Short mmCIF file of C-alpha atoms in Angstrom, two decimals:
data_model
loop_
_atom_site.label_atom_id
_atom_site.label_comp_id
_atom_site.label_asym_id
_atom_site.label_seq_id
_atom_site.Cartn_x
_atom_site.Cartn_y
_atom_site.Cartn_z
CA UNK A 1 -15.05 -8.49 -11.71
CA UNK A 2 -13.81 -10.42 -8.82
CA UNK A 3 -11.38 -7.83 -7.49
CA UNK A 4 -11.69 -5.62 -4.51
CA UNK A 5 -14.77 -2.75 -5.05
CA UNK A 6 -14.77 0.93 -3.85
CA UNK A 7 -17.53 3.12 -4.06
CA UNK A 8 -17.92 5.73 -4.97
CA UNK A 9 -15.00 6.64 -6.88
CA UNK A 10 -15.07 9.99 -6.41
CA UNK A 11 -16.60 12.22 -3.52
CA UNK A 12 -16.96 16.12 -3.20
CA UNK A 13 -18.70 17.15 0.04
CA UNK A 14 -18.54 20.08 1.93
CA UNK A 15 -16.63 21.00 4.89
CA UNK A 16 -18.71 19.63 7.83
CA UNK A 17 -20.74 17.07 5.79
CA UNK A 18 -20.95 13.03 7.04
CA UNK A 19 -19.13 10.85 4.44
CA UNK A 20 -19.37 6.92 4.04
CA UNK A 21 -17.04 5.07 1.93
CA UNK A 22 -17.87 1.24 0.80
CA UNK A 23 -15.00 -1.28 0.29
CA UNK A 24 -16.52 -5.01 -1.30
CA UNK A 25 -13.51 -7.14 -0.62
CA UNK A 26 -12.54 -10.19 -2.70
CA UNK A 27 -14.56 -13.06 -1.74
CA UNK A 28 -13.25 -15.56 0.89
CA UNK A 29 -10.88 -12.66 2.45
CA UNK A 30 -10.90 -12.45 5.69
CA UNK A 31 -8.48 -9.94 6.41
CA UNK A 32 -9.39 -6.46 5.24
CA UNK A 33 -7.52 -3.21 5.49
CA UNK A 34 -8.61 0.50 4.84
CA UNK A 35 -5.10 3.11 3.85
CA UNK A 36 -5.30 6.80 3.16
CA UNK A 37 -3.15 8.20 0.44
CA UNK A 38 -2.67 11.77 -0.06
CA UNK A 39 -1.21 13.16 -3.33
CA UNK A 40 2.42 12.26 -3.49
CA UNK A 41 2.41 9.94 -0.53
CA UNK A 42 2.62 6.41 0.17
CA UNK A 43 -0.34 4.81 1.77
CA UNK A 44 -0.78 5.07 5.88
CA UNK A 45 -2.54 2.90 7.65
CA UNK A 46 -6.16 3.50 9.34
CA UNK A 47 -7.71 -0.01 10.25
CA UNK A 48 -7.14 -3.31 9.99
CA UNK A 49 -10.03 -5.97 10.19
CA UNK A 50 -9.76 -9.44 10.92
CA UNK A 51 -13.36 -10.99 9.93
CA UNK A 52 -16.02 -8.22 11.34
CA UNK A 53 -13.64 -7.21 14.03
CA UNK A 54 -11.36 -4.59 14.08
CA UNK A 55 -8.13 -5.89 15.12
CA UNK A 56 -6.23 -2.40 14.92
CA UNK A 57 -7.98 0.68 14.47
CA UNK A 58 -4.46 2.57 15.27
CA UNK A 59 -4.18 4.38 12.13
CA UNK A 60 -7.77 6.25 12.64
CA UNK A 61 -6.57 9.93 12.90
CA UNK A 62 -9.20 11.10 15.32
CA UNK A 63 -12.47 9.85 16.75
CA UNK A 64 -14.26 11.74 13.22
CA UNK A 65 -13.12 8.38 11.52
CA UNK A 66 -15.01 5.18 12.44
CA UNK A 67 -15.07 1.52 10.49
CA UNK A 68 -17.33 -1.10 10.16
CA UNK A 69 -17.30 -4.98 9.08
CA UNK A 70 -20.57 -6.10 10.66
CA UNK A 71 -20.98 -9.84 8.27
CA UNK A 72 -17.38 -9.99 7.38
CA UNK A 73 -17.01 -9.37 3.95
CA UNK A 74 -18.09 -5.81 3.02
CA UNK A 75 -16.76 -2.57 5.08
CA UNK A 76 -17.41 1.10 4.84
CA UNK A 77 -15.48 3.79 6.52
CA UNK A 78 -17.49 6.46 7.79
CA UNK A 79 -16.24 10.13 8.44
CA UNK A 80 -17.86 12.68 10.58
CA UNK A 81 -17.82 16.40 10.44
CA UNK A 82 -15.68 16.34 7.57
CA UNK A 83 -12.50 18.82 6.94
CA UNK A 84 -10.35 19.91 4.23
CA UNK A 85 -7.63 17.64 5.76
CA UNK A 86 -9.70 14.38 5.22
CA UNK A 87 -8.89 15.15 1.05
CA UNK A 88 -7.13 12.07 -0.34
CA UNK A 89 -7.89 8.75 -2.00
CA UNK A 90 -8.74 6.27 0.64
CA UNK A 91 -7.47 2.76 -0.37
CA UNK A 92 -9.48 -0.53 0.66
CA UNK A 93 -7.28 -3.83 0.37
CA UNK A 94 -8.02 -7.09 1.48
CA UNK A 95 -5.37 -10.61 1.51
CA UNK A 96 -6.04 -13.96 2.26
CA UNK A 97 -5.22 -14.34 5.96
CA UNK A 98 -1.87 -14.07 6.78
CA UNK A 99 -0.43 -14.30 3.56
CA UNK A 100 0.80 -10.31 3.42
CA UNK A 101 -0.36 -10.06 0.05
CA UNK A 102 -2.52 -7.12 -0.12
CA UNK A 103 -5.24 -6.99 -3.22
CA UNK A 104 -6.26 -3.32 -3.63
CA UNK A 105 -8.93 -1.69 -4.95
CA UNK A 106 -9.06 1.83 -6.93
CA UNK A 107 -9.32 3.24 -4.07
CA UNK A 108 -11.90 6.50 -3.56
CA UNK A 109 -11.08 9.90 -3.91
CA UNK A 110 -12.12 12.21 -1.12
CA UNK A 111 -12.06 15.74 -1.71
CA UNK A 112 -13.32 18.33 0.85
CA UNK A 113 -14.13 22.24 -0.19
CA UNK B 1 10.98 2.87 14.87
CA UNK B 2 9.90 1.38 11.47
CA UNK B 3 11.21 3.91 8.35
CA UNK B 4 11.18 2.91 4.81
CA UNK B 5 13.04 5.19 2.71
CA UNK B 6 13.02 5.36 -1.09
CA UNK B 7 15.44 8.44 -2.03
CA UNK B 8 14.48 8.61 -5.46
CA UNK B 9 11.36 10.79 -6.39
CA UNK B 10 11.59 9.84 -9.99
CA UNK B 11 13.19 8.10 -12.24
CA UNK B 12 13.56 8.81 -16.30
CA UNK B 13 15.10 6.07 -18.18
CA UNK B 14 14.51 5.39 -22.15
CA UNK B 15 13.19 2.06 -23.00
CA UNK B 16 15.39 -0.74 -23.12
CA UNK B 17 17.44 0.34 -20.43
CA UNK B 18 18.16 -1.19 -16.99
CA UNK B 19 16.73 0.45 -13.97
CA UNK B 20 17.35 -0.22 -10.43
CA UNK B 21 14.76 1.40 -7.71
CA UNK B 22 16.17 1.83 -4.23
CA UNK B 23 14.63 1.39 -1.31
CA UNK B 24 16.25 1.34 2.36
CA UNK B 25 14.44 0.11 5.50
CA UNK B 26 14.70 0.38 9.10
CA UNK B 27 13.42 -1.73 12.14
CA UNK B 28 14.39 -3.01 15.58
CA UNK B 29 12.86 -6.37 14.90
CA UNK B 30 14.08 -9.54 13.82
CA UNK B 31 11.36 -10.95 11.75
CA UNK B 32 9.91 -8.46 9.30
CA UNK B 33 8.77 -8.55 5.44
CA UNK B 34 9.32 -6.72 2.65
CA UNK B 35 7.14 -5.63 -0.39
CA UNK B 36 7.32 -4.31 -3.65
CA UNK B 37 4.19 -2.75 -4.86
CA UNK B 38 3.06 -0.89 -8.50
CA UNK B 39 0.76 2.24 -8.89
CA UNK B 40 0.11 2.47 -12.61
CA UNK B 41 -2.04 5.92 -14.00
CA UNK B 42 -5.34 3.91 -12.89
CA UNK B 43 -4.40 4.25 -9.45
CA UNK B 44 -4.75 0.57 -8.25
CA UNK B 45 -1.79 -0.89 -6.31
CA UNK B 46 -0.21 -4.33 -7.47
CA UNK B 47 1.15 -6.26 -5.33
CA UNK B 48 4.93 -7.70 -6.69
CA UNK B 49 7.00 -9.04 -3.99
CA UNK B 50 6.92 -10.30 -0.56
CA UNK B 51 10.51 -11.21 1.12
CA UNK B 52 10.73 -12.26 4.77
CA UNK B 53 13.88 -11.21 6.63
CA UNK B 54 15.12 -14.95 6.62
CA UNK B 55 15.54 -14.87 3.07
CA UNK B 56 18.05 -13.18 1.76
CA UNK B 57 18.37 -14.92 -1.66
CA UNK B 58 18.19 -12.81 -4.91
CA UNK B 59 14.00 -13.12 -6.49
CA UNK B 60 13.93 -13.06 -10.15
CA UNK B 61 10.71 -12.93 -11.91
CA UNK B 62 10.70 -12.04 -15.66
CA UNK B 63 12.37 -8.64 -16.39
CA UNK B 64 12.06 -7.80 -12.69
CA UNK B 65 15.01 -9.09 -10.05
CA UNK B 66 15.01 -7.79 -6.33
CA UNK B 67 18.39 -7.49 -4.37
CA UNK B 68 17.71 -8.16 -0.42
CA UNK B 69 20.96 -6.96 1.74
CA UNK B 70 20.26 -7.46 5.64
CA UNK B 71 24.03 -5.95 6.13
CA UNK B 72 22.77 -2.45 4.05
CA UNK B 73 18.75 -2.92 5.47
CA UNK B 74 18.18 -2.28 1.62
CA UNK B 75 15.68 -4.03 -0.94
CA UNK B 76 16.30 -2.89 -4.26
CA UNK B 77 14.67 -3.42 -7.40
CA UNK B 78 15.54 -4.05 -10.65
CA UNK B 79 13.69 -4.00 -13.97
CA UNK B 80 16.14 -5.18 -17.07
CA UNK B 81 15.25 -3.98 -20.75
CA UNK B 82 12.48 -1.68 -19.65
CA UNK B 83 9.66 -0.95 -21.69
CA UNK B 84 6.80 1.80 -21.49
CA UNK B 85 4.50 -0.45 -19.44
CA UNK B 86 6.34 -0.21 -17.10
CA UNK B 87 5.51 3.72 -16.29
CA UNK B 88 4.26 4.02 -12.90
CA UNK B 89 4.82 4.89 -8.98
CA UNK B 90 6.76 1.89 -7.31
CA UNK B 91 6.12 1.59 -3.99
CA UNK B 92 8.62 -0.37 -1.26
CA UNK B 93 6.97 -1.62 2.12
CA UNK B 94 7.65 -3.15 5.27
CA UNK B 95 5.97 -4.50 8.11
CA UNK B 96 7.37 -6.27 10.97
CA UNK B 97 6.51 -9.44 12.90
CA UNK B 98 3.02 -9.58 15.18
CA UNK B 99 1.81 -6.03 13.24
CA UNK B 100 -0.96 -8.31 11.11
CA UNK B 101 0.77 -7.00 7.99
CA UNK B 102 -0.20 -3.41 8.48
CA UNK B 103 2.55 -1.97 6.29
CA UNK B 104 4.43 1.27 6.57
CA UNK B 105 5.44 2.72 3.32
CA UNK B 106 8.08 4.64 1.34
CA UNK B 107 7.23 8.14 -0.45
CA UNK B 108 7.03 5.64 -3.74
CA UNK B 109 9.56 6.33 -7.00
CA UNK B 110 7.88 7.63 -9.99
CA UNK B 111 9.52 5.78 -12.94
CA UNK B 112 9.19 7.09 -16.48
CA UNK B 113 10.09 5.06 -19.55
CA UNK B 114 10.42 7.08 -22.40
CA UNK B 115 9.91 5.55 -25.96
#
Protein backbone atom coordinates (compact mmCIF):
# COMPACT_ATOMS: atom_id res chain seq x y z
CA UNK A 1 0.00 0.00 0.00
CA UNK A 2 1.20 3.48 -0.06
CA UNK A 3 1.16 4.09 3.68
CA UNK A 4 4.01 4.29 6.06
CA UNK A 5 5.90 0.51 6.51
CA UNK A 6 7.39 -0.99 9.75
CA UNK A 7 9.24 -4.00 9.90
CA UNK A 8 9.16 -6.28 11.51
CA UNK A 9 6.04 -6.22 13.31
CA UNK A 10 6.95 -7.99 16.05
CA UNK A 11 10.48 -8.56 17.76
CA UNK A 12 11.54 -10.90 20.73
CA UNK A 13 15.28 -10.68 21.48
CA UNK A 14 17.11 -11.26 24.40
CA UNK A 15 18.39 -9.04 26.97
CA UNK A 16 21.74 -7.77 25.55
CA UNK A 17 20.99 -8.57 21.86
CA UNK A 18 21.48 -5.59 18.89
CA UNK A 19 18.02 -4.72 17.45
CA UNK A 20 17.25 -2.75 14.10
CA UNK A 21 13.91 -1.50 13.34
CA UNK A 22 12.95 -0.34 9.56
CA UNK A 23 10.42 2.51 8.99
CA UNK A 24 9.54 2.95 4.78
CA UNK A 25 7.92 6.34 4.93
CA UNK A 26 5.24 7.53 2.49
CA UNK A 27 6.78 8.61 -0.63
CA UNK A 28 7.66 12.32 -1.17
CA UNK A 29 7.88 12.84 2.84
CA UNK A 30 10.45 14.54 3.88
CA UNK A 31 9.93 14.85 7.38
CA UNK A 32 10.10 11.61 9.32
CA UNK A 33 9.65 10.89 12.98
CA UNK A 34 10.37 7.70 15.14
CA UNK A 35 7.87 7.62 18.86
CA UNK A 36 8.01 4.92 21.48
CA UNK A 37 4.79 3.80 23.03
CA UNK A 38 4.66 1.68 25.98
CA UNK A 39 1.43 -0.14 26.99
CA UNK A 40 -1.04 2.39 28.23
CA UNK A 41 0.93 5.43 27.19
CA UNK A 42 0.80 8.03 24.70
CA UNK A 43 3.61 8.18 22.25
CA UNK A 44 7.12 10.09 23.33
CA UNK A 45 9.24 11.35 21.14
CA UNK A 46 12.85 9.87 20.09
CA UNK A 47 13.96 11.56 16.70
CA UNK A 48 12.92 13.71 14.34
CA UNK A 49 14.42 13.73 10.70
CA UNK A 50 14.30 16.36 8.30
CA UNK A 51 15.47 14.65 4.84
CA UNK A 52 18.61 12.27 5.96
CA UNK A 53 19.41 14.55 8.79
CA UNK A 54 18.47 14.34 12.12
CA UNK A 55 17.12 17.55 13.15
CA UNK A 56 16.35 16.47 16.90
CA UNK A 57 17.53 13.39 18.25
CA UNK A 58 16.30 14.74 21.90
CA UNK A 59 13.95 12.06 22.62
CA UNK A 60 16.81 9.17 22.28
CA UNK A 61 16.85 7.82 25.92
CA UNK A 62 20.51 6.98 26.05
CA UNK A 63 23.42 6.65 23.66
CA UNK A 64 22.04 2.51 23.22
CA UNK A 65 19.51 4.19 20.73
CA UNK A 66 20.89 5.52 17.41
CA UNK A 67 18.85 6.56 13.94
CA UNK A 68 19.57 6.63 10.55
CA UNK A 69 18.11 8.33 7.20
CA UNK A 70 21.16 8.00 4.95
CA UNK A 71 18.98 8.64 1.13
CA UNK A 72 16.08 10.30 2.73
CA UNK A 73 13.27 8.22 2.49
CA UNK A 74 13.74 4.96 4.46
CA UNK A 75 15.03 4.96 8.31
CA UNK A 76 15.80 2.28 10.80
CA UNK A 77 16.34 2.74 14.44
CA UNK A 78 18.97 0.72 15.79
CA UNK A 79 19.27 -0.37 19.56
CA UNK A 80 22.31 -1.61 21.27
CA UNK A 81 22.75 -3.87 24.19
CA UNK A 82 19.20 -4.22 24.53
CA UNK A 83 17.15 -4.22 28.08
CA UNK A 84 13.91 -5.15 29.38
CA UNK A 85 13.10 -1.38 29.49
CA UNK A 86 13.44 -0.94 25.62
CA UNK A 87 9.81 -3.28 25.54
CA UNK A 88 7.19 -1.23 23.70
CA UNK A 89 5.85 -0.63 20.20
CA UNK A 90 8.05 1.83 18.49
CA UNK A 91 5.96 4.08 16.14
CA UNK A 92 7.47 5.46 12.71
CA UNK A 93 5.41 8.51 11.23
CA UNK A 94 6.23 10.65 8.55
CA UNK A 95 4.11 14.28 7.23
CA UNK A 96 4.59 16.30 4.41
CA UNK A 97 6.92 19.08 5.57
CA UNK A 98 5.58 21.31 7.85
CA UNK A 99 2.16 20.46 7.58
CA UNK A 100 1.91 18.73 11.37
CA UNK A 101 0.02 16.01 10.01
CA UNK A 102 1.64 12.92 11.11
CA UNK A 103 0.89 9.54 8.87
CA UNK A 104 1.76 6.55 11.10
CA UNK A 105 2.59 3.30 10.57
CA UNK A 106 1.65 0.02 12.74
CA UNK A 107 4.26 0.65 14.49
CA UNK A 108 6.72 -2.48 15.80
CA UNK A 109 6.48 -4.22 18.84
CA UNK A 110 9.63 -4.62 20.86
CA UNK A 111 9.67 -7.01 23.52
CA UNK A 112 12.83 -7.83 25.58
CA UNK A 113 13.11 -11.20 27.94
CA UNK B 1 6.67 23.22 30.48
CA UNK B 2 4.44 21.57 27.79
CA UNK B 3 1.60 19.06 29.66
CA UNK B 4 -1.30 17.65 27.89
CA UNK B 5 -3.72 16.18 30.15
CA UNK B 6 -6.64 13.92 29.23
CA UNK B 7 -8.38 12.96 32.73
CA UNK B 8 -10.44 10.38 31.41
CA UNK B 9 -8.95 6.77 31.17
CA UNK B 10 -12.04 5.44 29.57
CA UNK B 11 -15.03 6.12 28.46
CA UNK B 12 -18.31 3.63 28.12
CA UNK B 13 -21.13 5.08 26.28
CA UNK B 14 -23.97 2.91 24.34
CA UNK B 15 -24.34 3.63 20.75
CA UNK B 16 -26.20 6.50 19.71
CA UNK B 17 -25.18 8.55 22.42
CA UNK B 18 -23.17 11.81 22.54
CA UNK B 19 -19.69 11.72 23.88
CA UNK B 20 -17.40 14.47 24.65
CA UNK B 21 -13.47 13.55 25.25
CA UNK B 22 -11.54 16.07 27.31
CA UNK B 23 -8.40 17.09 26.91
CA UNK B 24 -6.52 20.11 28.76
CA UNK B 25 -3.16 21.57 27.65
CA UNK B 26 -0.47 23.59 28.99
CA UNK B 27 2.35 25.81 27.45
CA UNK B 28 4.25 29.07 27.90
CA UNK B 29 4.14 29.80 24.22
CA UNK B 30 2.07 31.77 22.09
CA UNK B 31 1.90 29.87 18.92
CA UNK B 32 1.24 26.18 19.43
CA UNK B 33 -1.09 23.41 17.68
CA UNK B 34 -3.32 21.06 18.66
CA UNK B 35 -4.20 17.46 17.51
CA UNK B 36 -6.66 14.94 17.76
CA UNK B 37 -5.46 11.53 16.95
CA UNK B 38 -7.33 7.73 16.81
CA UNK B 39 -5.76 4.33 17.91
CA UNK B 40 -8.24 1.72 16.73
CA UNK B 41 -7.49 -2.35 17.90
CA UNK B 42 -4.93 -2.42 14.81
CA UNK B 43 -2.76 -0.15 16.53
CA UNK B 44 -2.18 2.51 13.75
CA UNK B 45 -2.68 6.17 14.75
CA UNK B 46 -5.07 8.47 12.58
CA UNK B 47 -4.52 11.60 12.38
CA UNK B 48 -8.09 13.86 12.95
CA UNK B 49 -7.45 17.36 13.75
CA UNK B 50 -4.92 20.00 13.65
CA UNK B 51 -5.92 23.55 15.35
CA UNK B 52 -3.36 26.36 15.63
CA UNK B 53 -3.66 28.60 18.70
CA UNK B 54 -5.00 31.52 16.42
CA UNK B 55 -8.01 29.72 15.75
CA UNK B 56 -10.30 29.41 18.10
CA UNK B 57 -13.42 28.71 15.97
CA UNK B 58 -15.52 25.52 16.66
CA UNK B 59 -14.26 22.40 13.68
CA UNK B 60 -17.07 20.27 12.69
CA UNK B 61 -16.47 17.35 10.56
CA UNK B 62 -19.25 14.70 10.23
CA UNK B 63 -20.32 13.23 13.63
CA UNK B 64 -17.11 14.64 15.14
CA UNK B 65 -17.04 18.59 16.45
CA UNK B 66 -13.94 19.92 18.50
CA UNK B 67 -14.42 22.78 21.12
CA UNK B 68 -11.02 25.02 21.29
CA UNK B 69 -11.13 27.40 24.61
CA UNK B 70 -7.73 29.48 24.89
CA UNK B 71 -9.42 31.04 28.29
CA UNK B 72 -9.74 27.07 29.79
CA UNK B 73 -6.26 25.83 27.61
CA UNK B 74 -8.83 22.95 26.75
CA UNK B 75 -9.57 21.12 23.30
CA UNK B 76 -12.37 18.92 23.64
CA UNK B 77 -13.91 16.53 21.47
CA UNK B 78 -17.07 15.58 20.57
CA UNK B 79 -18.53 12.61 18.69
CA UNK B 80 -22.61 12.97 18.26
CA UNK B 81 -24.75 9.67 17.72
CA UNK B 82 -21.87 7.34 18.32
CA UNK B 83 -21.63 4.13 16.79
CA UNK B 84 -19.33 0.97 17.45
CA UNK B 85 -16.68 2.13 14.97
CA UNK B 86 -15.93 4.37 16.81
CA UNK B 87 -14.19 2.01 19.68
CA UNK B 88 -10.74 3.02 20.16
CA UNK B 89 -7.90 5.05 22.21
CA UNK B 90 -8.23 8.88 21.36
CA UNK B 91 -5.29 10.56 21.68
CA UNK B 92 -4.98 14.70 22.24
CA UNK B 93 -1.53 16.39 21.27
CA UNK B 94 0.28 19.46 21.29
CA UNK B 95 3.31 20.90 20.07
CA UNK B 96 4.43 24.37 20.21
CA UNK B 97 5.97 26.84 17.76
CA UNK B 98 9.84 26.19 16.36
CA UNK B 99 9.60 22.30 17.98
CA UNK B 100 9.28 20.86 14.07
CA UNK B 101 5.99 19.32 15.21
CA UNK B 102 7.51 16.91 17.65
CA UNK B 103 4.35 16.41 19.70
CA UNK B 104 3.92 15.72 23.37
CA UNK B 105 0.99 13.61 24.19
CA UNK B 106 -1.86 12.88 26.61
CA UNK B 107 -2.21 9.31 28.43
CA UNK B 108 -5.04 8.82 25.45
CA UNK B 109 -9.01 8.03 26.49
CA UNK B 110 -10.12 4.61 25.79
CA UNK B 111 -13.70 4.99 24.41
CA UNK B 112 -16.06 2.02 24.31
CA UNK B 113 -19.31 2.03 22.36
CA UNK B 114 -21.42 -0.59 23.37
CA UNK B 115 -24.13 -1.98 20.91
Amino acid sequence: GAGVSQTPSNKVTEKGKYVELRCDPISGHTALYWYRQSLGQGPEFLIYFQGTGAADDSGLPNDRFFAVRPEGSVSTLKIQRTERGDSAVYLCASSPEFTGELFFGEGSRLTVL
Amino acid sequence: AQKVTQAQTEISVVEKEDVTLDCVYETRDTTYYLFWYKQPPSGELVFLIRRNSFDEQNEISGRYSWNFQKSTSSFNFTITASQVVDSAVYFCALSERDSNYQLIWGAGTKLIIKP
